[in-house]
Amino acid sequence: MTLSELADAVEGLSGPDREMDAAIFRAIGAPLPDEFAGKKIALTFDEARHAFFMDVGSDMVVRYEPPAYTASIDAAMTLVPEGIGETPLSVMLQRTWEGIGKVRLLDSLGGQVWDGNASTPALALTAAALRARAALASENSNAE
């Protein structure tokens, strides 16, 4: 799925979803740890368990789970792009009367806005951040 498709899917969730967290993690190309206990490791994704694994011998297995973007505002904030150039993005979180989480990311320099509307603030922030990433990636590829 593209980042925009993931944003739409996140908005359709009713709560946290570890499978979606893993899909987002892979889609953004987040870095994996490459060292454990002083040894170089190469983690591989296990679809059934929605986590990365590697056997390191002696009955020891390294497990790495993607951040809980869909459950945690702190984790979702890591998806928010830093901004354009020197200008950071502003984040507005609000809760509507209907209990829906609504988020608006604002780029004060370029005047762009990315919204997220979902059943929780973490889901809304995740959706808005994915839309911002998709738009900024598209702009960067068009500029080249």
GROMACS .gro file of C-alpha atoms in nm:
model
  144
    1MET     CA    1   0.000   0.000   0.000
    2THR     CA    2   0.105   0.359  -0.060
    3LEU     CA    3   0.132   0.604   0.229
    4SER     CA    4  -0.197   0.767   0.122
    5GLU     CA    5  -0.371   0.429   0.113
    6LEU     CA    6  -0.232   0.348   0.456
    7ALA     CA    7  -0.366   0.682   0.587
    8ASP     CA    8  -0.714   0.595   0.459
    9ALA     CA    9  -0.691   0.247   0.612
   10VAL     CA   10  -0.580   0.389   0.947
   11GLU     CA   11  -0.882   0.621   0.953
   12GLY     CA   12  -1.107   0.317   0.908
   13LEU     CA   13  -0.973   0.144   1.219
   14SER     CA   14  -1.174   0.141   1.541
   15GLY     CA   15  -0.866   0.107   1.760
   16PRO     CA   16  -0.498   0.010   1.768
   17ASP     CA   17  -0.381  -0.247   1.514
   18ARG     CA   18  -0.035  -0.410   1.533
   19GLU     CA   19  -0.062  -0.538   1.175
   20MET     CA   20  -0.115  -0.180   1.054
   21ASP     CA   21   0.178  -0.063   1.269
   22ALA     CA   22   0.399  -0.317   1.094
   23ALA     CA   23   0.272  -0.213   0.749
   24ILE     CA   24   0.345   0.152   0.827
   25PHE     CA   25   0.691   0.069   0.962
   26ARG     CA   26   0.780  -0.117   0.642
   27ALA     CA   27   0.625   0.149   0.416
   28ILE     CA   28   0.826   0.436   0.565
   29GLY     CA   29   1.148   0.235   0.547
   30ALA     CA   30   1.219   0.282   0.916
   31PRO     CA   31   1.564   0.164   1.021
   32LEU     CA   32   1.603  -0.161   1.210
   33PRO     CA   33   1.857  -0.221   1.482
   34ASP     CA   34   2.167  -0.378   1.327
   35GLU     CA   35   2.345  -0.475   1.647
   36PHE     CA   36   2.252  -0.679   1.954
   37ALA     CA   37   2.481  -0.762   2.246
   38GLY     CA   38   2.779  -0.637   2.046
   39LYS     CA   39   2.701  -0.862   1.747
   40LYS     CA   40   2.586  -0.758   1.402
   41ILE     CA   41   2.237  -0.888   1.326
   42ALA     CA   42   2.000  -0.891   1.027
   43LEU     CA   43   1.635  -0.901   1.128
   44THR     CA   44   1.367  -1.045   0.899
   45PHE     CA   45   0.996  -0.974   0.918
   46ASP     CA   46   0.759  -1.253   1.024
   47GLU     CA   47   0.415  -1.176   0.876
   48ALA     CA   48   0.231  -1.411   1.114
   49ARG     CA   49   0.375  -1.248   1.430
   50HIS     CA   50   0.396  -0.887   1.295
   51ALA     CA   51   0.750  -0.846   1.422
   52PHE     CA   52   1.113  -0.879   1.312
   53PHE     CA   53   1.322  -1.176   1.430
   54MET     CA   54   1.669  -1.326   1.418
   55ASP     CA   55   1.815  -1.634   1.585
   56VAL     CA   56   2.145  -1.541   1.746
   57GLY     CA   57   2.234  -1.888   1.869
   58SER     CA   58   2.225  -2.062   2.204
   59ASP     CA   59   1.846  -2.069   2.195
   60MET     CA   60   1.838  -1.690   2.189
   61VAL     CA   61   1.609  -1.500   1.953
   62VAL     CA   62   1.606  -1.125   1.896
   63ARG     CA   63   1.254  -0.986   1.850
   64TYR     CA   64   1.192  -0.629   1.739
   65GLU     CA   65   0.841  -0.490   1.714
   66PRO     CA   66   0.752  -0.174   1.523
   67PRO     CA   67   0.639   0.125   1.728
   68ALA     CA   68   0.271   0.130   1.825
   69TYR     CA   69   0.179   0.416   1.590
   70THR     CA   70  -0.193   0.335   1.603
   71ALA     CA   71  -0.204   0.318   1.985
   72SER     CA   72   0.027   0.593   2.105
   73ILE     CA   73   0.036   0.965   2.029
   74ASP     CA   74   0.408   0.963   2.115
   75ALA     CA   75   0.476   0.687   1.861
   76ALA     CA   76   0.254   0.858   1.602
   77MET     CA   77   0.447   1.185   1.653
   78THR     CA   78   0.760   1.009   1.526
   79LEU     CA   79   0.584   0.985   1.188
   80VAL     CA   80   0.533   1.362   1.162
   81PRO     CA   81   0.784   1.501   0.913
   82GLU     CA   82   1.027   1.749   1.064
   83GLY     CA   83   0.914   2.016   0.823
   84ILE     CA   84   1.038   2.187   0.515
   85GLY     CA   85   1.378   2.341   0.537
   86GLU     CA   86   1.409   2.526   0.866
   87THR     CA   87   1.034   2.552   0.930
   88PRO     CA   88   0.882   2.285   1.156
   89LEU     CA   89   0.528   2.162   1.106
   90SER     CA   90   0.264   2.262   1.360
   91VAL     CA   91   0.040   1.991   1.502
   92MET     CA   92  -0.314   2.062   1.624
   93LEU     CA   93  -0.491   1.784   1.812
   94GLN     CA   94  -0.857   1.814   1.896
   95ARG     CA   95  -1.142   1.591   1.999
   96THR     CA   96  -1.483   1.653   1.846
   97TRP     CA   97  -1.816   1.628   2.025
   98GLU     CA   98  -1.871   1.292   1.859
   99GLY     CA   99  -1.558   1.158   2.028
  100ILE     CA  100  -1.369   1.137   1.700
  101GLY     CA  101  -1.001   1.225   1.708
  102LYS     CA  102  -0.914   1.501   1.463
  103VAL     CA  103  -0.563   1.618   1.377
  104ARG     CA  104  -0.439   1.892   1.150
  105LEU     CA  105  -0.074   1.926   1.048
  106LEU     CA  106   0.014   2.272   0.922
  107ASP     CA  107   0.314   2.379   0.717
  108SER     CA  108   0.333   2.749   0.797
  109LEU     CA  109   0.585   2.816   0.519
  110GLY     CA  110   0.411   2.645   0.229
  111GLY     CA  111   0.054   2.682   0.351
  112GLN     CA  112  -0.012   2.310   0.319
  113VAL     CA  113  -0.253   2.127   0.548
  114TRP     CA  114  -0.292   1.755   0.612
  115ASP     CA  115  -0.586   1.625   0.814
  116GLY     CA  116  -0.660   1.302   0.993
  117ASN     CA  117  -1.001   1.201   1.129
  118ALA     CA  118  -1.030   0.874   1.315
  119SER     CA  119  -1.178   0.708   1.621
  120THR     CA  120  -0.880   0.803   1.841
  121PRO     CA  121  -0.629   1.090   1.843
  122ALA     CA  122  -0.340   0.846   1.784
  123LEU     CA  123  -0.509   0.707   1.473
  124ALA     CA  124  -0.593   1.057   1.347
  125LEU     CA  125  -0.235   1.176   1.401
  126THR     CA  126  -0.098   0.866   1.226
  127ALA     CA  127  -0.324   0.927   0.924
  128ALA     CA  128  -0.234   1.297   0.901
  129ALA     CA  129   0.138   1.225   0.934
  130LEU     CA  130   0.122   0.960   0.660
  131ARG     CA  131  -0.054   1.208   0.429
  132ALA     CA  132   0.210   1.472   0.501
  133ARG     CA  133   0.489   1.221   0.431
  134ALA     CA  134   0.323   1.117   0.104
  135ALA     CA  135   0.283   1.478  -0.011
  136LEU     CA  136   0.636   1.578   0.084
  137ALA     CA  137   0.781   1.267  -0.084
  138SER     CA  138   0.584   1.348  -0.398
  139GLU     CA  139   0.710   1.709  -0.395
  140ASN     CA  140   1.069   1.594  -0.348
  141SER     CA  141   1.046   1.346  -0.636
  142ASN     CA  142   0.891   1.613  -0.864
  143ALA     CA  143   1.168   1.858  -0.777
  144GLU     CA  144   1.438   1.618  -0.897
   0.00000   0.00000   0.00000
